């Protein structure tokens, strides 16, 4: 099963690369800020579920958005493929509250790779791959704990990207979504 997940993650990364924002001066900072924001949204969904009685309907989409940013980071930082990152890490199955806390630790580990490790792919190396893999595992465990299917989340995220950006990512298309009332205009 693990090899199958790795293959699916690698294909997901290739499919997600079609929508990378290639017209920005510092794409890694863009993706770092993006993953921080998306993990915050995942945590907010879980907090509202646990403490306010909300359902978890938004969790799969937010997890999918997190995965897109992880794929973007791996592709742009040239640190390998998502399947290889997945192989480097593990995560214990835990309750949603503990996983939400773990997710913030995971995104902080990725942030530290950008600001405390030597710049460039060689400097980040296994540290970044392990941090990405850990957060992937946490996101997968969240899906399971919420009764969902992580691999379906990946498929749904790619389908959403094809609808939003049938050709490729463009800033104009992104701005158009933001003004059109699309409630999920975060990518």
CSV table of C-alpha atoms in Angstrom, one decimal:
chain,number,residue,atom,x,y,z
A,1,UNK,CA,0.0,0.0,0.0
A,2,UNK,CA,2.8,2.4,0.9
A,3,UNK,CA,4.3,2.1,-2.6
A,4,UNK,CA,0.9,2.8,-4.2
A,5,UNK,CA,0.5,6.0,-2.1
A,6,UNK,CA,4.0,7.1,-3.1
A,7,UNK,CA,3.2,6.7,-6.8
A,8,UNK,CA,-0.1,8.6,-6.3
A,9,UNK,CA,1.7,11.4,-4.5
A,10,UNK,CA,4.3,11.7,-7.2
A,11,UNK,CA,1.6,11.9,-9.9
A,12,UNK,CA,-0.3,14.5,-7.8
A,13,UNK,CA,2.9,16.6,-7.6
A,14,UNK,CA,3.2,16.5,-11.4
A,15,UNK,CA,-0.4,17.4,-11.9
A,16,UNK,CA,-0.2,20.2,-9.4
A,17,UNK,CA,2.9,21.7,-11.0
A,18,UNK,CA,0.7,22.8,-13.9
A,19,UNK,CA,-0.8,25.5,-11.7
A,20,UNK,CA,2.4,26.8,-10.1
A,21,UNK,CA,2.7,30.6,-10.1
A,22,UNK,CA,5.8,31.1,-12.3
A,23,UNK,CA,5.5,34.8,-12.5
A,24,UNK,CA,6.6,35.7,-9.0
A,25,UNK,CA,10.0,36.9,-7.8
A,26,UNK,CA,10.2,34.7,-4.8
A,27,UNK,CA,8.0,31.6,-5.3
A,28,UNK,CA,9.2,29.7,-2.2
A,29,UNK,CA,8.2,32.5,0.1
A,30,UNK,CA,4.8,32.6,-1.7
A,31,UNK,CA,4.4,28.8,-1.1
A,32,UNK,CA,5.7,29.0,2.5
A,33,UNK,CA,3.1,31.7,3.3
A,34,UNK,CA,0.5,29.7,1.5
A,35,UNK,CA,1.1,26.5,3.5
A,36,UNK,CA,1.1,28.4,6.7
A,37,UNK,CA,-2.3,30.0,5.9
A,38,UNK,CA,-3.8,26.7,4.7
A,39,UNK,CA,-2.6,24.8,7.8
A,40,UNK,CA,-4.2,27.5,9.8
A,41,UNK,CA,-7.5,27.0,7.9
A,42,UNK,CA,-7.3,23.2,8.6
A,43,UNK,CA,-6.7,23.9,12.3
A,44,UNK,CA,-9.6,26.3,12.4
A,45,UNK,CA,-12.0,23.7,10.9
A,46,UNK,CA,-10.9,21.2,13.6
A,47,UNK,CA,-11.2,23.8,16.3
A,48,UNK,CA,-14.7,24.8,15.2
A,49,UNK,CA,-15.6,21.1,15.1
A,50,UNK,CA,-14.3,20.3,18.5
A,51,UNK,CA,-15.4,23.4,20.4
A,52,UNK,CA,-18.3,24.9,18.5
A,53,UNK,CA,-20.1,21.9,17.1
A,54,UNK,CA,-19.4,22.5,13.4
A,55,UNK,CA,-19.1,19.6,11.0
A,56,UNK,CA,-15.9,18.7,9.2
A,57,UNK,CA,-17.3,19.3,5.6
A,58,UNK,CA,-14.5,21.8,4.8
A,59,UNK,CA,-11.7,19.7,6.0
A,60,UNK,CA,-11.0,17.7,2.8
A,61,UNK,CA,-10.8,20.8,0.6
A,62,UNK,CA,-8.4,22.5,3.1
A,63,UNK,CA,-6.3,19.4,3.4
A,64,UNK,CA,-6.1,19.3,-0.4
A,65,UNK,CA,-5.0,23.0,-0.5
A,66,UNK,CA,-2.2,22.1,2.0
A,67,UNK,CA,-1.1,19.3,-0.2
A,68,UNK,CA,-0.9,21.6,-3.2
A,69,UNK,CA,1.4,23.9,-1.3
A,70,UNK,CA,3.6,21.0,-0.2
A,71,UNK,CA,3.9,19.8,-3.8
A,72,UNK,CA,4.7,23.4,-4.9
A,73,UNK,CA,7.5,23.6,-2.2
A,74,UNK,CA,9.0,20.3,-3.3
A,75,UNK,CA,8.9,21.2,-7.0
A,76,UNK,CA,10.2,24.7,-6.6
A,77,UNK,CA,12.9,23.9,-4.0
A,78,UNK,CA,14.0,20.9,-6.1
A,79,UNK,CA,14.1,18.7,-3.0
A,80,UNK,CA,12.6,15.6,-4.5
A,81,UNK,CA,9.1,14.2,-4.9
A,82,UNK,CA,6.2,13.9,-2.5
A,83,UNK,CA,6.4,10.1,-2.6
A,84,UNK,CA,10.0,10.2,-1.4
A,85,UNK,CA,9.1,12.7,1.3
A,86,UNK,CA,6.2,10.4,2.4
A,87,UNK,CA,8.7,7.5,2.7
A,88,UNK,CA,10.9,9.5,5.1
A,89,UNK,CA,8.3,10.2,7.8
A,90,UNK,CA,5.6,8.6,9.8
A,91,UNK,CA,2.8,9.8,12.1
A,92,UNK,CA,1.0,8.1,14.9
A,93,UNK,CA,-2.8,7.9,14.4
A,94,UNK,CA,-4.2,10.3,17.0
A,95,UNK,CA,-7.3,12.3,17.7
A,96,UNK,CA,-8.1,15.4,15.7
A,97,UNK,CA,-7.0,17.8,18.4
A,98,UNK,CA,-3.6,16.3,18.7
A,99,UNK,CA,-3.2,16.1,14.9
A,100,UNK,CA,-4.1,19.8,14.6
A,101,UNK,CA,-1.3,20.6,17.0
A,102,UNK,CA,1.0,18.3,15.1
A,103,UNK,CA,0.1,20.1,11.8
A,104,UNK,CA,1.3,23.4,13.2
A,105,UNK,CA,4.6,21.7,14.3
A,106,UNK,CA,4.9,20.4,10.8
A,107,UNK,CA,4.5,23.7,9.1
A,108,UNK,CA,6.9,25.3,11.5
A,109,UNK,CA,9.5,22.7,10.7
A,110,UNK,CA,9.1,23.6,7.0
A,111,UNK,CA,9.4,27.3,7.9
A,112,UNK,CA,12.6,26.6,9.8
A,113,UNK,CA,14.1,24.8,6.8
A,114,UNK,CA,13.8,28.1,4.8
A,115,UNK,CA,15.2,30.4,7.4
A,116,UNK,CA,17.7,28.3,9.5
A,117,UNK,CA,19.3,25.9,7.0
A,118,UNK,CA,21.7,26.8,4.3
A,119,UNK,CA,19.9,28.1,1.2
A,120,UNK,CA,19.6,26.1,-1.9
A,121,UNK,CA,18.5,22.5,-2.5
A,122,UNK,CA,21.7,21.0,-1.1
A,123,UNK,CA,21.3,22.9,2.1
A,124,UNK,CA,17.7,21.9,2.7
A,125,UNK,CA,18.0,18.3,1.5
A,126,UNK,CA,16.7,15.7,3.8
A,127,UNK,CA,15.6,18.2,6.5
A,128,UNK,CA,13.0,19.7,4.2
A,129,UNK,CA,12.0,16.4,2.7
A,130,UNK,CA,11.4,15.0,6.2
A,131,UNK,CA,9.4,18.1,7.3
A,132,UNK,CA,7.2,17.9,4.2
A,133,UNK,CA,6.7,14.1,4.6
A,134,UNK,CA,5.8,14.6,8.3
A,135,UNK,CA,3.1,17.2,7.4
A,136,UNK,CA,1.8,14.9,4.6
A,137,UNK,CA,1.4,12.1,7.1
A,138,UNK,CA,-0.3,14.3,9.6
A,139,UNK,CA,-2.8,15.5,6.9
A,140,UNK,CA,-3.4,11.9,5.9
A,141,UNK,CA,-4.1,10.9,9.5
A,142,UNK,CA,-6.5,13.8,9.9
A,143,UNK,CA,-8.5,12.6,6.9
A,144,UNK,CA,-8.6,9.1,8.5
A,145,UNK,CA,-9.6,10.4,11.9
A,146,UNK,CA,-12.4,12.4,10.3
A,147,UNK,CA,-13.6,9.4,8.4
A,148,UNK,CA,-12.3,10.5,5.0
A,149,UNK,CA,-10.0,9.2,2.3
A,150,UNK,CA,-6.7,11.1,1.8
A,151,UNK,CA,-6.2,9.8,-1.8
A,152,UNK,CA,-9.7,11.0,-2.7
A,153,UNK,CA,-8.8,14.4,-1.3
A,154,UNK,CA,-5.8,14.6,-3.6
A,155,UNK,CA,-8.0,13.7,-6.6
A,156,UNK,CA,-10.6,16.3,-5.7
A,157,UNK,CA,-7.9,18.9,-5.3
A,158,UNK,CA,-6.6,18.3,-8.8
A,159,UNK,CA,-10.1,18.3,-10.2
A,160,UNK,CA,-10.7,21.7,-8.6
A,161,UNK,CA,-7.5,23.0,-10.1
A,162,UNK,CA,-8.5,21.9,-13.6
A,163,UNK,CA,-11.8,23.7,-13.2
A,164,UNK,CA,-10.2,26.9,-12.0
A,165,UNK,CA,-7.2,26.9,-14.3
A,166,UNK,CA,-8.0,24.9,-17.4
A,167,UNK,CA,-4.8,26.1,-19.2
A,168,UNK,CA,-2.4,26.9,-16.3
A,169,UNK,CA,-2.3,29.3,-13.4
A,170,UNK,CA,-2.6,32.9,-14.1
A,171,UNK,CA,-2.7,35.8,-11.7
A,172,UNK,CA,-5.6,37.3,-13.7
A,173,UNK,CA,-7.6,34.1,-13.4
A,174,UNK,CA,-6.9,34.1,-9.6
A,175,UNK,CA,-8.0,37.7,-9.2
A,176,UNK,CA,-11.1,37.0,-11.3
A,177,UNK,CA,-12.0,34.2,-8.9
A,178,UNK,CA,-11.5,36.5,-5.9
A,179,UNK,CA,-13.9,39.1,-7.3
A,180,UNK,CA,-16.4,36.6,-8.6
A,181,UNK,CA,-17.5,35.4,-5.2
A,182,UNK,CA,-15.7,32.1,-5.3
A,183,UNK,CA,-15.5,31.2,-1.6
A,184,UNK,CA,-12.4,29.0,-2.1
A,185,UNK,CA,-10.3,31.6,-3.9
A,186,UNK,CA,-7.2,30.9,-1.7
A,187,UNK,CA,-4.9,29.1,-4.3
